[in-house]
Amino acid sequence: MGNENRDMETESIKSENSSRSRRSRGHRERNNYRQHSHRSTRSSKSRKNDDMAPFQTAVTLTPDNRDGQEVIEVQILPQDDNWGENTTAITGNTSEQSQSTEDVSNWPGEPDTGLSFVCQRYMGTVLTYVLSIVAFLSPLAMVVLPKLGFFPALSSRLGLADSTKLLACGAECKGQLVSLAFKMAILAVGAWAVFLRKPHATLPRFFLFRAAVLAFVLVCSFAYWLFYIVQVTETARAATTPEETVDYKALVAYASSLTDTLLFIHYLAVVLVEIRHLQPMYYIKVVRSPDGASRAYGIGQLSIQRAAVWVLEKYYTEFPIYNPYLERIPVSKSRKNSSSFKFYEVDGVNNTSLQQSQSRAMLAAHARRRDSSHNERFYEEHEYERRVKKRRARLITAAEEAFTHIKRLHNDQVPAIPMDPHEAAQAIFPSMARALQKYLRVTRQQPRHSVESILAHLANCLSNDLTPKAFLEQYLISEPVLQNEKEVKEVQTWALICEELLTRPIGDSTSFQLRQNDVSLLCSIRKFPHFNITEEVVDPKSNKFVLRLNSETSV
Amino acid sequence: MCAKMAFQHQAGTAMECLSIPITLHKEVDGDTMRCGFKIGGGIDQDFHKSPQGYTDNGIYVTEVHDSSPASKSGLRVHDKILQCNGYDFTMVTHKKAVSYIKKHPVLNLLVARKGVTST
């Protein structure tokens, strides 16, 4: 028992220290380690919490088997900065008292990286590629293989002269070959134009239409190959005269019909995947949770997961940037010293009933303050808007003034040293730096823009001959979301929450939610009403007017 | 002869004809008193332009509202008011006629009605 304790303790220290380095190894191993270490730290923590503070030494008395003597080990437990809030041990425990044997590795870890995610992202595409290449090359194969002599049965029964005659290609056959070539070129271009794209979304459930089309292609090519092989070999084996065997013209016609079928499947795929959802049938309202920004769109007939992708596309191009620092209206310094409810303990007696009455009085005061706080909110917001407008006006003036210092060099000989855009930007930036910084501070945007990014943007504007207002547009207008450099990432992960199955099509009163960190988008869908347009005929004779004399009075 | 005189009267000339006396008690309508009829005409109006086709510059009743004090008192559409509370209505402007009517809560009217007071 003591032995185990010691081992577990040392392991706990080791795993605590190296937990950061182990994180990169993949979430499975890490979770197992965490599970193990959590159990052990709990046992050691319970001993720790009794009377120990960090940097205390722990003395363990363990009967050691090494020398047959008792060894006293003294260890300095390092202060673990992470023991408080930062480590979240992922176990299945629901309380501190319980233990769980749930396999934590089943839980989703970091979804953005890792081999499984890349696999999942590209597997669908790879499968599609393979299948479509096989289907595309089958007509070619069907035409070329007899010429290459893959079917000796075709000519084994007959003499050499007859076999060459069979495989010869007359005028009709040549025409069919040419049409086959063109159809395959059209199919290739069509497939390239519509399908050969990097998939821009990874969906949690499989994409129903694409899977259906792929299954169709598979069935179609399988059937064609089956008939081809059966036909060629069987008729060749059963033939007795040269006229009964299948000749080359028929094979070319067969391959041509396969290409026709593939073209029609391509048409079907285009209609199902690209065109069907273009006509708007539903009204979708997207509301963002922490700050209440909302937009409404018309959306076509889609499944819920594809609708989620569509909503995200619109979100990144149309929604304003979410600024978490603007949750509380920034209060000006003069208002910060607002009075709080003070009460004095006159007697200083530790009386519980007195404390209860005091807390009740405090609650009542809080309630009263809350009742009048809507007034405060109004005045605060008013103040804030005034300050923003003031700083914005000063910023625009400063920028305009700064821009007048720079003049474009037009191959004239001037006594000053010519500068490239970066140097010009650095030269005029200090005169408006203060105003810009104050404005960014008031609108809580300064984490978003660093000095280098501002200088680069200014150099860009100068080299493109933009006006000061065009330069300032990036700071004055915070839309859309992708304008924020921090949002421009390779992969964005959103969690989709919905009550229905994700491959179901959207319908009236469907709603789903997309979540990422603390931003959540709630989308609710209603059907468009059926528009009944009636014709109303207005008689042109009724377009006449009479002057009405106000000669009657009502008494 | 009376018909011509009553309904084709030249304002300012002397005229003698039969008339119907009507007493109208106004009803309270909020903070005003309401009679419930509309008048048209007056010496400042042009009777040729009247849509009802009146033939002189007198004050005519152009509309009587249902279940109003006017209809209860017996006033009918196209009646010509000759006198109201002693004021002569054959030679008044439109505004003056309105102000006379609105003055008192009880109106003693003398009206001429085609087909009744004259043939």
XYZ file of C-alpha atoms in Angstrom:
674
model
C 0.000 0.000 0.000
C 2.695 2.450 0.929
C 4.774 1.359 -2.012
C 1.957 2.024 -4.379
C 1.390 5.367 -2.884
C 4.937 6.414 -3.445
C 4.968 5.236 -6.998
C 1.754 6.956 -7.799
C 2.966 10.137 -6.262
C 6.148 10.307 -8.216
C 4.234 9.498 -11.330
C 1.832 12.255 -10.594
C 4.639 14.757 -10.353
C 6.207 13.547 -13.553
C 2.964 13.627 -15.475
C 2.075 17.050 -14.155
C 5.332 18.513 -15.303
C 5.425 16.846 -18.634
C 1.764 17.134 -19.401
C 2.473 20.089 -21.630
C 5.006 18.267 -23.696
C 2.824 15.235 -23.985
C -0.096 17.130 -25.418
C 1.137 16.988 -28.941
C 1.185 13.239 -29.064
C -2.433 12.838 -29.895
C -5.490 13.031 -27.809
C -5.842 9.374 -27.045
C -2.641 9.007 -25.154
C -3.093 12.283 -23.407
C -6.534 11.445 -22.172
C -5.372 8.137 -20.842
C -2.576 9.837 -19.041
C -4.880 12.433 -17.665
C -7.310 9.878 -16.469
C -4.612 8.045 -14.701
C -3.007 11.114 -13.283
C -6.282 12.550 -12.125
C -6.980 9.519 -10.059
C -3.595 9.652 -8.563
C -3.607 13.355 -7.919
C -6.899 13.051 -6.218
C -5.483 10.709 -3.738
C -2.416 12.825 -3.259
C -4.386 16.033 -3.263
C -6.578 14.867 -0.510
C -3.471 14.454 1.498
C -2.141 17.754 0.300
C -5.145 19.778 1.220
C -5.058 18.898 4.828
C -2.391 21.183 6.003
C 0.073 21.732 3.221
C 0.965 24.657 1.072
C 3.190 24.556 -2.013
C 6.898 24.362 -1.553
C 6.404 22.249 1.472
C 8.205 19.047 1.763
C 6.477 15.747 1.944
C 7.847 13.062 4.132
C 6.874 9.560 3.225
C 7.555 6.623 5.356
C 7.808 3.620 3.172
C 9.042 0.217 3.942
C 11.481 -0.183 1.130
C 12.536 -3.598 0.040
C 15.855 -2.539 -1.285
C 18.078 -2.629 1.742
C 15.616 -4.127 4.129
C 15.807 -0.846 5.994
C 13.376 1.920 6.354
C 14.109 4.753 4.020
C 12.797 8.179 4.602
C 12.437 10.139 1.458
C 12.003 13.864 1.397
C 10.667 15.478 -1.672
C 10.024 19.107 -2.414
C 6.710 19.302 -4.149
C 6.967 22.041 -6.727
C 4.225 24.558 -6.871
C 2.032 23.533 -9.669
C 0.636 26.615 -11.275
C -1.952 24.635 -13.076
C -3.630 22.866 -10.260
C -6.344 25.403 -9.803
C -8.347 26.517 -12.774
C -6.347 25.572 -15.787
C -6.288 21.828 -15.864
C -9.588 20.375 -16.754
C -9.340 16.679 -16.327
C -11.558 14.966 -18.770
C -13.155 12.013 -17.095
C -16.635 10.663 -16.887
C -16.959 11.635 -13.237
C -20.004 13.536 -12.311
C -18.895 14.435 -8.829
C -15.756 14.469 -6.786
C -16.768 11.414 -4.867
C -17.308 9.102 -7.791
C -15.003 7.238 -10.070
C -15.636 6.472 -13.654
C -14.338 3.896 -15.993
C -15.688 5.580 -19.074
C -13.310 5.551 -21.964
C -12.454 9.180 -22.391
C -10.839 8.590 -25.727
C -14.287 8.300 -27.250
C -14.903 11.961 -26.633
C -14.027 14.355 -29.426
C -10.653 15.892 -28.809
C -9.093 18.569 -30.925
C -11.017 18.236 -34.108
C -8.883 20.494 -36.248
C -5.693 18.499 -36.515
C -4.703 14.924 -36.483
C -4.630 12.234 -39.075
C -8.242 11.170 -38.616
C -9.537 14.617 -39.490
C -7.443 14.892 -42.630
C -8.560 11.402 -43.597
C -12.174 12.284 -43.109
C -11.806 15.521 -44.957
C -10.329 14.013 -48.069
C -11.709 10.518 -48.052
C -14.949 11.455 -49.704
C -13.117 13.354 -52.410
C -10.636 10.559 -53.008
C -13.417 8.049 -53.367
C -15.212 10.305 -55.786
C -12.078 10.794 -57.855
C -11.306 7.121 -58.063
C -14.821 6.188 -59.027
C -15.168 8.897 -61.625
C -11.797 8.145 -63.193
C -12.731 4.491 -63.474
C -16.040 5.404 -65.035
C -14.422 7.898 -67.380
C -11.819 5.494 -68.669
C -14.172 2.572 -69.242
C -15.361 3.589 -72.708
C -11.761 4.058 -73.743
C -10.862 0.690 -72.310
C -13.781 -0.990 -74.010
C -12.674 0.361 -77.358
C -8.973 -0.191 -76.996
C -8.827 -3.604 -75.363
C -9.919 -5.717 -78.332
C -7.328 -4.004 -80.476
C -4.677 -4.799 -77.943
C -5.605 -8.426 -78.136
C -7.050 -8.919 -74.679
C -9.741 -11.138 -76.005
C -8.070 -13.981 -77.771
C -11.355 -15.856 -77.687
C -12.601 -13.410 -80.219
C -10.247 -14.614 -82.869
C -9.222 -18.045 -81.720
C -11.902 -19.909 -83.596
C -11.328 -18.105 -86.809
C -8.438 -17.741 -89.060
C -6.017 -14.877 -88.888
C -7.410 -13.109 -91.918
C -10.918 -13.121 -90.543
C -9.869 -11.789 -87.192
C -8.117 -8.813 -88.694
C -11.170 -8.168 -90.810
C -13.311 -8.275 -87.697
C -11.224 -5.764 -85.892
C -11.036 -3.458 -88.878
C -12.808 -0.175 -88.697
C -15.005 1.000 -91.542
C -16.529 4.405 -92.202
C -19.465 4.062 -89.843
C -17.222 2.778 -87.117
C -14.783 5.620 -87.620
C -17.601 8.123 -87.335
C -18.645 6.556 -84.098
C -15.103 6.677 -82.825
C -14.906 10.386 -83.559
C -18.193 11.069 -81.819
C -17.001 8.991 -78.886
C -13.861 11.082 -78.638
C -15.809 14.338 -78.633
C -18.296 13.114 -76.082
C -15.493 12.105 -73.799
C -13.893 15.497 -74.181
C -17.191 17.172 -73.278
C -17.599 14.888 -70.275
C -14.092 15.681 -69.104
C -14.591 19.418 -69.395
C -17.971 19.225 -67.694
C -16.644 17.192 -64.817
C -13.692 19.533 -64.408
C -15.852 22.630 -64.471
C -18.358 21.503 -61.918
C -16.861 18.849 -59.706
C -13.125 19.250 -59.577
C -12.975 21.564 -56.624
C -11.445 21.319 -53.215
C -14.346 20.635 -50.877
C -14.845 23.667 -48.766
C -16.731 21.951 -45.966
C -16.499 18.705 -44.072
C -19.946 17.545 -43.079
C -20.673 15.322 -40.101
C -22.982 12.982 -41.973
C -22.503 11.791 -45.512
C -23.767 13.966 -48.310
C -26.839 12.188 -49.536
C -27.012 13.394 -53.107
C -23.372 12.955 -53.851
C -23.429 9.445 -52.425
C -26.494 8.612 -54.492
C -24.887 9.873 -57.677
C -21.694 7.960 -56.964
C -23.657 4.796 -56.312
C -25.418 5.352 -59.596
C -22.141 5.718 -61.430
C -20.829 2.584 -59.807
C -23.874 0.547 -60.718
C -23.863 1.889 -64.239
C -20.225 1.126 -64.969
C -20.469 -2.266 -63.319
C -23.454 -3.208 -65.434
C -21.821 -2.025 -68.611
C -18.600 -3.891 -67.966
C -20.482 -7.016 -67.046
C -22.463 -7.020 -70.242
C -19.404 -6.162 -72.264
C -17.291 -8.976 -70.998
C -20.071 -11.502 -71.066
C -21.062 -10.517 -74.534
C -17.605 -10.544 -76.002
C -16.450 -13.799 -74.531
C -19.660 -15.769 -74.850
C -20.512 -14.850 -78.356
C -16.948 -15.371 -79.394
C -17.009 -18.823 -77.884
C -20.353 -19.734 -79.338
C -19.756 -18.372 -82.794
C -19.135 -20.652 -85.688
C -19.091 -18.236 -88.570
C -17.408 -14.862 -88.742
C -20.717 -13.052 -89.104
C -22.057 -14.212 -85.774
C -19.261 -12.878 -83.609
C -19.497 -9.415 -82.367
C -17.657 -7.037 -84.591
C -15.732 -3.964 -83.727
C -18.415 -1.558 -84.850
C -20.804 -2.945 -82.280
C -18.202 -2.545 -79.554
C -17.599 1.050 -80.484
C -21.339 1.692 -80.492
C -21.515 0.071 -77.055
C -18.773 2.298 -75.686
C -20.505 5.311 -77.193
C -23.727 4.467 -75.404
C -21.806 4.198 -72.144
C -20.475 7.686 -72.692
C -24.018 8.919 -73.303
C -25.145 7.401 -70.049
C -22.255 9.014 -68.214
C -23.123 12.377 -69.697
C -26.696 12.023 -68.494
C -25.515 11.067 -65.035
C -23.374 14.174 -65.081
C -26.451 16.194 -65.929
C -28.333 14.539 -63.063
C -25.511 15.309 -60.674
C -25.420 18.952 -61.741
C -29.149 19.302 -61.211
C -29.161 17.584 -57.836
C -26.059 19.105 -56.377
C -25.854 22.535 -57.916
C -29.136 23.730 -59.301
C -31.860 22.360 -57.076
C -31.048 24.593 -54.147
C -30.757 27.831 -56.079
C -34.381 28.847 -56.011
C -35.283 30.345 -52.623
C -38.087 28.548 -50.874
C -37.484 29.266 -47.230
C -36.825 32.302 -45.093
C -33.968 31.826 -42.652
C -33.187 34.160 -39.767
C -29.714 33.964 -38.269
C -29.181 35.478 -34.823
C -25.759 35.634 -33.188
C -25.854 34.986 -29.495
C -23.517 37.147 -27.442
C -24.305 40.458 -29.073
C -27.576 39.943 -30.917
C -26.498 40.732 -34.479
C -28.930 39.214 -36.916
C -29.604 38.833 -40.616
C -32.328 37.234 -42.685
C -31.966 35.471 -46.018
C -33.861 33.438 -48.532
C -32.577 29.893 -48.875
C -33.417 27.059 -51.222
C -34.153 23.410 -50.642
C -31.140 21.961 -48.834
C -30.371 19.388 -46.196
C -29.672 20.697 -42.718
C -25.916 20.244 -42.865
C -25.604 21.884 -46.261
C -27.816 24.707 -45.027
C -25.398 25.116 -42.116
C -22.502 25.465 -44.566
C -24.479 28.003 -46.566
C -25.242 29.997 -43.425
C -21.573 30.012 -42.480
C -20.624 31.321 -45.897
C -23.047 34.189 -45.427
C -21.878 34.722 -41.865
C -18.275 35.221 -42.848
C -19.097 37.659 -45.578
C -21.909 39.719 -44.102
C -21.979 39.754 -40.337
C -20.248 42.467 -38.318
C -17.187 41.471 -36.344
C -17.985 40.308 -32.838
C -16.081 42.378 -30.324
C -16.174 40.652 -26.928
C -14.784 43.717 -25.207
C -17.836 45.713 -26.098
C -20.126 43.574 -23.940
C -20.025 46.135 -21.185
C -20.276 49.701 -22.292
C -16.977 51.285 -21.353
C -17.633 53.687 -18.532
C -15.787 56.961 -18.459
C -13.422 57.535 -15.592
C -15.534 60.149 -13.862
C -18.378 57.701 -13.412
C -16.312 54.892 -12.029
C -16.537 56.178 -8.499
C -20.212 55.401 -8.212
C -21.373 54.961 -4.714
C -22.172 51.518 -3.512
C -24.509 50.638 -0.758
C -22.682 51.005 2.506
C -23.825 49.829 5.850
C -22.124 50.029 9.159
C -22.030 47.528 11.899
C -22.766 49.624 14.899
C -22.461 46.977 17.532
C -19.920 44.723 15.885
C -21.701 41.700 17.304
C -21.413 38.448 15.418
C -25.144 37.975 15.486
C -26.560 35.739 12.798
C -29.966 37.387 12.852
C -28.350 40.766 12.430
C -26.383 39.449 9.480
C -29.527 38.075 7.933
C -31.294 41.390 8.175
C -28.256 43.131 6.741
C -28.127 40.782 3.794
C -31.829 41.300 3.239
C -31.336 45.027 3.295
C -28.528 44.705 0.776
C -30.713 42.591 -1.482
C -33.446 45.191 -1.320
C -30.982 47.927 -2.162
C -29.687 45.918 -5.093
C -33.200 45.397 -6.335
C -33.923 49.103 -6.102
C -30.726 49.914 -7.950
C -31.652 47.446 -10.651
C -35.001 49.119 -11.105
C -33.390 52.454 -11.828
C -30.505 50.978 -13.810
C -32.284 51.272 -17.130
C -31.825 54.979 -16.774
C -28.149 54.503 -16.146
C -27.849 52.356 -19.203
C -29.437 54.993 -21.386
C -27.132 57.736 -20.179
C -24.071 55.535 -20.384
C -24.808 54.562 -23.949
C -25.465 58.153 -24.862
C -22.162 59.248 -23.341
C -20.317 56.459 -25.077
C -21.717 57.324 -28.477
C -20.806 60.951 -27.984
C -17.241 60.043 -27.139
C -16.934 57.729 -30.127
C -18.227 60.413 -32.462
C -15.875 62.994 -31.033
C -12.848 60.774 -31.434
C -13.929 59.729 -34.892
C -14.182 63.337 -36.047
C -10.730 64.077 -34.651
C -9.330 60.992 -36.322
C -10.677 61.941 -39.731
C -9.276 65.442 -39.418
C -5.874 64.146 -38.339
C -5.762 61.657 -41.198
C -6.663 64.253 -43.778
C -4.025 66.540 -42.447
C -1.433 63.786 -42.475
C -2.186 62.835 -46.036
C -1.530 66.354 -47.254
C 2.127 65.972 -46.287
C 2.682 63.419 -48.977
C 2.749 64.144 -52.634
C 3.256 61.655 -55.405
C 6.486 62.005 -57.263
C 5.896 62.398 -60.978
C 9.381 62.065 -62.350
C 10.056 65.707 -61.503
C 13.286 66.777 -60.011
C 12.516 67.865 -56.485
C 15.074 68.701 -53.840
C 13.632 66.109 -51.396
C 14.683 62.461 -51.226
C 12.177 60.147 -52.928
C 10.717 57.434 -50.676
C 8.978 54.169 -51.372
C 5.478 53.588 -49.934
C 6.676 51.989 -46.716
C 8.946 54.846 -45.879
C 6.255 57.336 -46.807
C 3.862 55.520 -44.504
C 6.324 55.641 -41.674
C 6.887 59.328 -42.293
C 3.279 60.409 -42.036
C 2.077 57.890 -39.483
C 3.239 59.708 -36.315
C 1.064 62.736 -36.992
C -2.122 60.717 -36.835
C -0.931 57.932 -34.577
C -2.327 59.479 -31.431
C -5.781 60.132 -32.825
C -5.943 56.641 -34.320
C -4.835 55.036 -31.110
C -7.422 56.913 -29.086
C -10.157 55.918 -31.481
C -9.140 52.269 -31.417
C -9.052 52.355 -27.665
C -12.538 53.784 -27.385
C -14.024 51.196 -29.717
C -11.977 48.441 -28.086
C -10.372 47.446 -31.345
C -6.737 47.732 -30.443
C -6.160 43.980 -30.017
C -7.193 43.552 -33.598
C -4.732 45.974 -35.177
C -1.013 46.003 -34.516
C 1.315 48.833 -35.515
C 2.863 46.770 -38.292
C -0.506 45.961 -39.781
C -1.514 49.626 -39.670
C 1.726 50.677 -41.365
C 1.340 48.002 -44.025
C -2.228 49.080 -44.680
C -1.150 52.716 -44.909
C 1.625 51.865 -47.375
C -0.860 49.935 -49.469
C -3.275 52.868 -49.512
C -0.563 55.334 -50.443
C 0.676 53.232 -53.318
C -2.900 52.927 -54.611
C -3.633 56.652 -54.315
C -6.443 56.259 -51.820
C -7.964 59.111 -49.875
C -7.729 59.344 -46.083
C -11.317 58.206 -45.678
C -10.606 55.077 -47.726
C -7.617 54.357 -45.499
C -9.720 54.802 -42.397
C -12.516 52.580 -43.617
C -10.844 49.528 -42.154
C -10.995 50.993 -38.683
C -14.290 52.791 -38.799
C -16.379 49.990 -40.215
C -16.119 46.604 -38.553
C -17.824 44.421 -41.093
C -17.646 41.669 -42.320
C -16.229 38.985 -40.092
C -13.513 37.934 -42.487
C -12.076 41.426 -42.346
C -10.656 40.480 -38.978
C -7.219 39.059 -39.690
C -7.520 36.668 -36.826
C -10.499 34.958 -38.409
C -8.687 34.193 -41.627
C -7.649 30.656 -40.832
C -7.243 27.505 -42.872
C -9.871 25.519 -41.033
C -12.767 26.832 -38.982
C -14.589 24.344 -36.822
C -18.228 24.827 -35.905
C -20.436 22.466 -33.956
C -23.883 21.855 -35.437
C -26.713 21.153 -33.022
C -30.112 20.083 -34.270
C -32.962 17.938 -33.085
C -33.574 16.287 -36.407
C -31.319 14.061 -38.437
C -28.752 16.170 -40.235
C -29.392 14.757 -43.672
C -33.086 15.604 -43.521
C -34.114 18.495 -45.724
C -34.975 21.760 -44.045
C -38.637 22.506 -43.605
C -40.994 24.926 -41.988
C -40.117 25.651 -38.327
C -36.795 23.821 -38.460
C -34.139 25.351 -36.311
C -30.510 24.517 -35.687
C -27.602 26.086 -33.899
C -23.964 26.530 -34.829
C -21.469 26.996 -32.067
C -17.834 28.000 -31.899
C -16.213 29.005 -28.609
C -18.552 31.635 -27.210
C -20.204 32.655 -30.454
C -23.357 30.797 -31.337
C -25.654 31.285 -34.320
C -29.268 30.295 -33.991
C -30.979 29.746 -37.342
C -34.712 29.384 -37.643
C -36.512 28.645 -40.856
C -39.982 29.427 -42.102
C -41.523 28.607 -45.410
C -42.307 31.321 -47.913
C -46.032 31.754 -48.338
C -47.467 30.783 -51.643
C -47.795 34.025 -53.581
C -51.163 34.453 -55.186
C -50.846 37.140 -57.820
C -54.209 38.301 -59.149
C -54.744 40.658 -61.988
C -56.639 43.840 -61.373
C -57.948 45.746 -64.368
C -58.330 49.474 -63.869
C -60.760 51.143 -66.232
C -58.947 54.106 -67.780
C -62.247 55.990 -67.733
C -62.177 55.912 -63.955
C -59.135 58.104 -64.076
C -61.196 61.271 -64.269
C -61.479 63.871 -61.532
C -64.005 66.506 -60.501
C -63.235 69.562 -58.476
C -65.083 69.336 -55.215
C -66.223 72.660 -53.877
C -66.188 72.713 -50.131
C -69.480 74.409 -49.957
C -71.083 72.094 -47.406
C -70.531 72.366 -43.728
C -71.521 69.871 -41.133
C -73.209 71.262 -38.064
C -96.246 81.762 -57.735
C -95.045 80.941 -54.234
C -92.875 78.094 -55.518
C -91.034 80.404 -57.756
C -90.645 82.881 -54.989
C -89.434 80.457 -52.317
C -86.878 78.509 -54.321
C -85.859 81.095 -56.847
C -85.596 83.974 -54.528
C -83.406 86.908 -55.343
C -81.548 87.717 -52.117
C -82.491 91.110 -50.760
C -85.920 91.301 -52.365
C -89.118 90.951 -50.392
C -90.785 87.571 -50.371
C -93.800 85.961 -48.826
C -94.392 82.210 -48.625
C -95.513 79.320 -46.443
C -93.011 77.674 -44.139
C -92.727 74.790 -41.682
C -91.647 75.595 -38.124
C -89.119 73.109 -36.715
C -87.646 73.033 -33.231
C -84.332 71.300 -33.004
C -82.730 70.368 -29.698
C -79.072 69.724 -30.089
C -77.406 66.719 -28.382
C -74.186 66.841 -26.446
C -71.242 65.385 -28.293
C -68.161 65.548 -26.137
C -67.644 69.215 -25.457
C -69.691 70.422 -28.441
C -73.359 70.314 -29.345
C -74.270 68.409 -32.444
C -77.258 68.847 -34.726
C -76.590 66.157 -37.263
C -77.123 67.798 -40.624
C -75.127 69.554 -43.318
C -75.895 72.862 -44.947
C -74.815 74.306 -48.222
C -75.322 77.536 -50.064
C -75.124 81.210 -49.133
C -74.951 84.530 -50.922
C -71.174 84.120 -51.313
C -71.604 80.774 -53.069
C -72.516 80.143 -56.678
C -75.681 78.005 -56.836
C -74.937 77.072 -60.464
C -72.090 74.921 -59.253
C -74.049 73.089 -56.599
C -74.114 69.339 -57.196
C -77.654 69.145 -55.839
C -78.857 71.586 -58.471
C -80.200 74.316 -56.206
C -81.697 77.298 -57.885
C -80.926 80.225 -55.595
C -78.498 81.531 -52.997
C -80.367 80.385 -49.938
C -79.214 78.055 -47.212
C -80.162 74.468 -48.031
C -79.961 71.276 -46.021
C -77.770 68.944 -48.086
C -77.631 65.949 -45.755
C -79.366 64.716 -42.632
C -77.660 61.986 -40.631
C -79.655 58.995 -39.402
C -81.070 59.091 -35.873
C -79.723 62.557 -35.325
C -81.512 65.424 -33.582
C -82.166 66.933 -37.022
C -84.005 63.893 -38.342
C -85.893 63.534 -35.063
C -87.055 67.114 -35.266
C -88.412 66.643 -38.758
C -85.743 68.279 -40.859
C -85.363 66.703 -44.274
C -82.791 66.829 -47.055
C -83.117 69.697 -49.584
C -85.064 71.857 -47.109
C -84.354 75.538 -47.444
C -83.877 77.298 -44.130
C -85.590 80.667 -44.181
C -85.065 81.716 -40.598
C -83.167 80.446 -37.559
C -83.813 81.779 -34.074
C -85.026 85.041 -35.611
C -82.042 85.464 -37.914
C -82.891 85.814 -41.576
C -81.255 83.070 -43.633
C -82.195 84.268 -47.117
C -79.401 86.793 -47.304
C -76.475 85.368 -45.289
C -73.027 84.141 -46.193
C -72.176 80.503 -45.632
C -69.915 81.191 -42.648
C -72.442 83.428 -41.003
C -75.139 80.808 -41.372
C -72.886 78.211 -39.713
C -72.088 80.538 -36.852
C -75.797 81.344 -36.288
C -76.633 77.663 -36.176
C -73.850 76.880 -33.773
C -74.739 79.666 -31.405
C -77.675 78.306 -29.431
C -78.501 74.851 -28.163
C -82.067 74.998 -29.358
C -82.906 76.052 -32.879
C -86.271 77.394 -33.936
C -86.187 77.016 -37.691
C -88.589 78.036 -40.403
C -87.998 75.848 -43.457
C -89.506 75.718 -46.909
C -89.977 72.291 -48.464
C -90.644 71.676 -52.119
C -93.874 69.874 -52.627
C -95.085 70.654 -49.095
C -95.018 74.386 -48.560
C -95.286 74.945 -52.261
C -96.270 72.842 -55.219
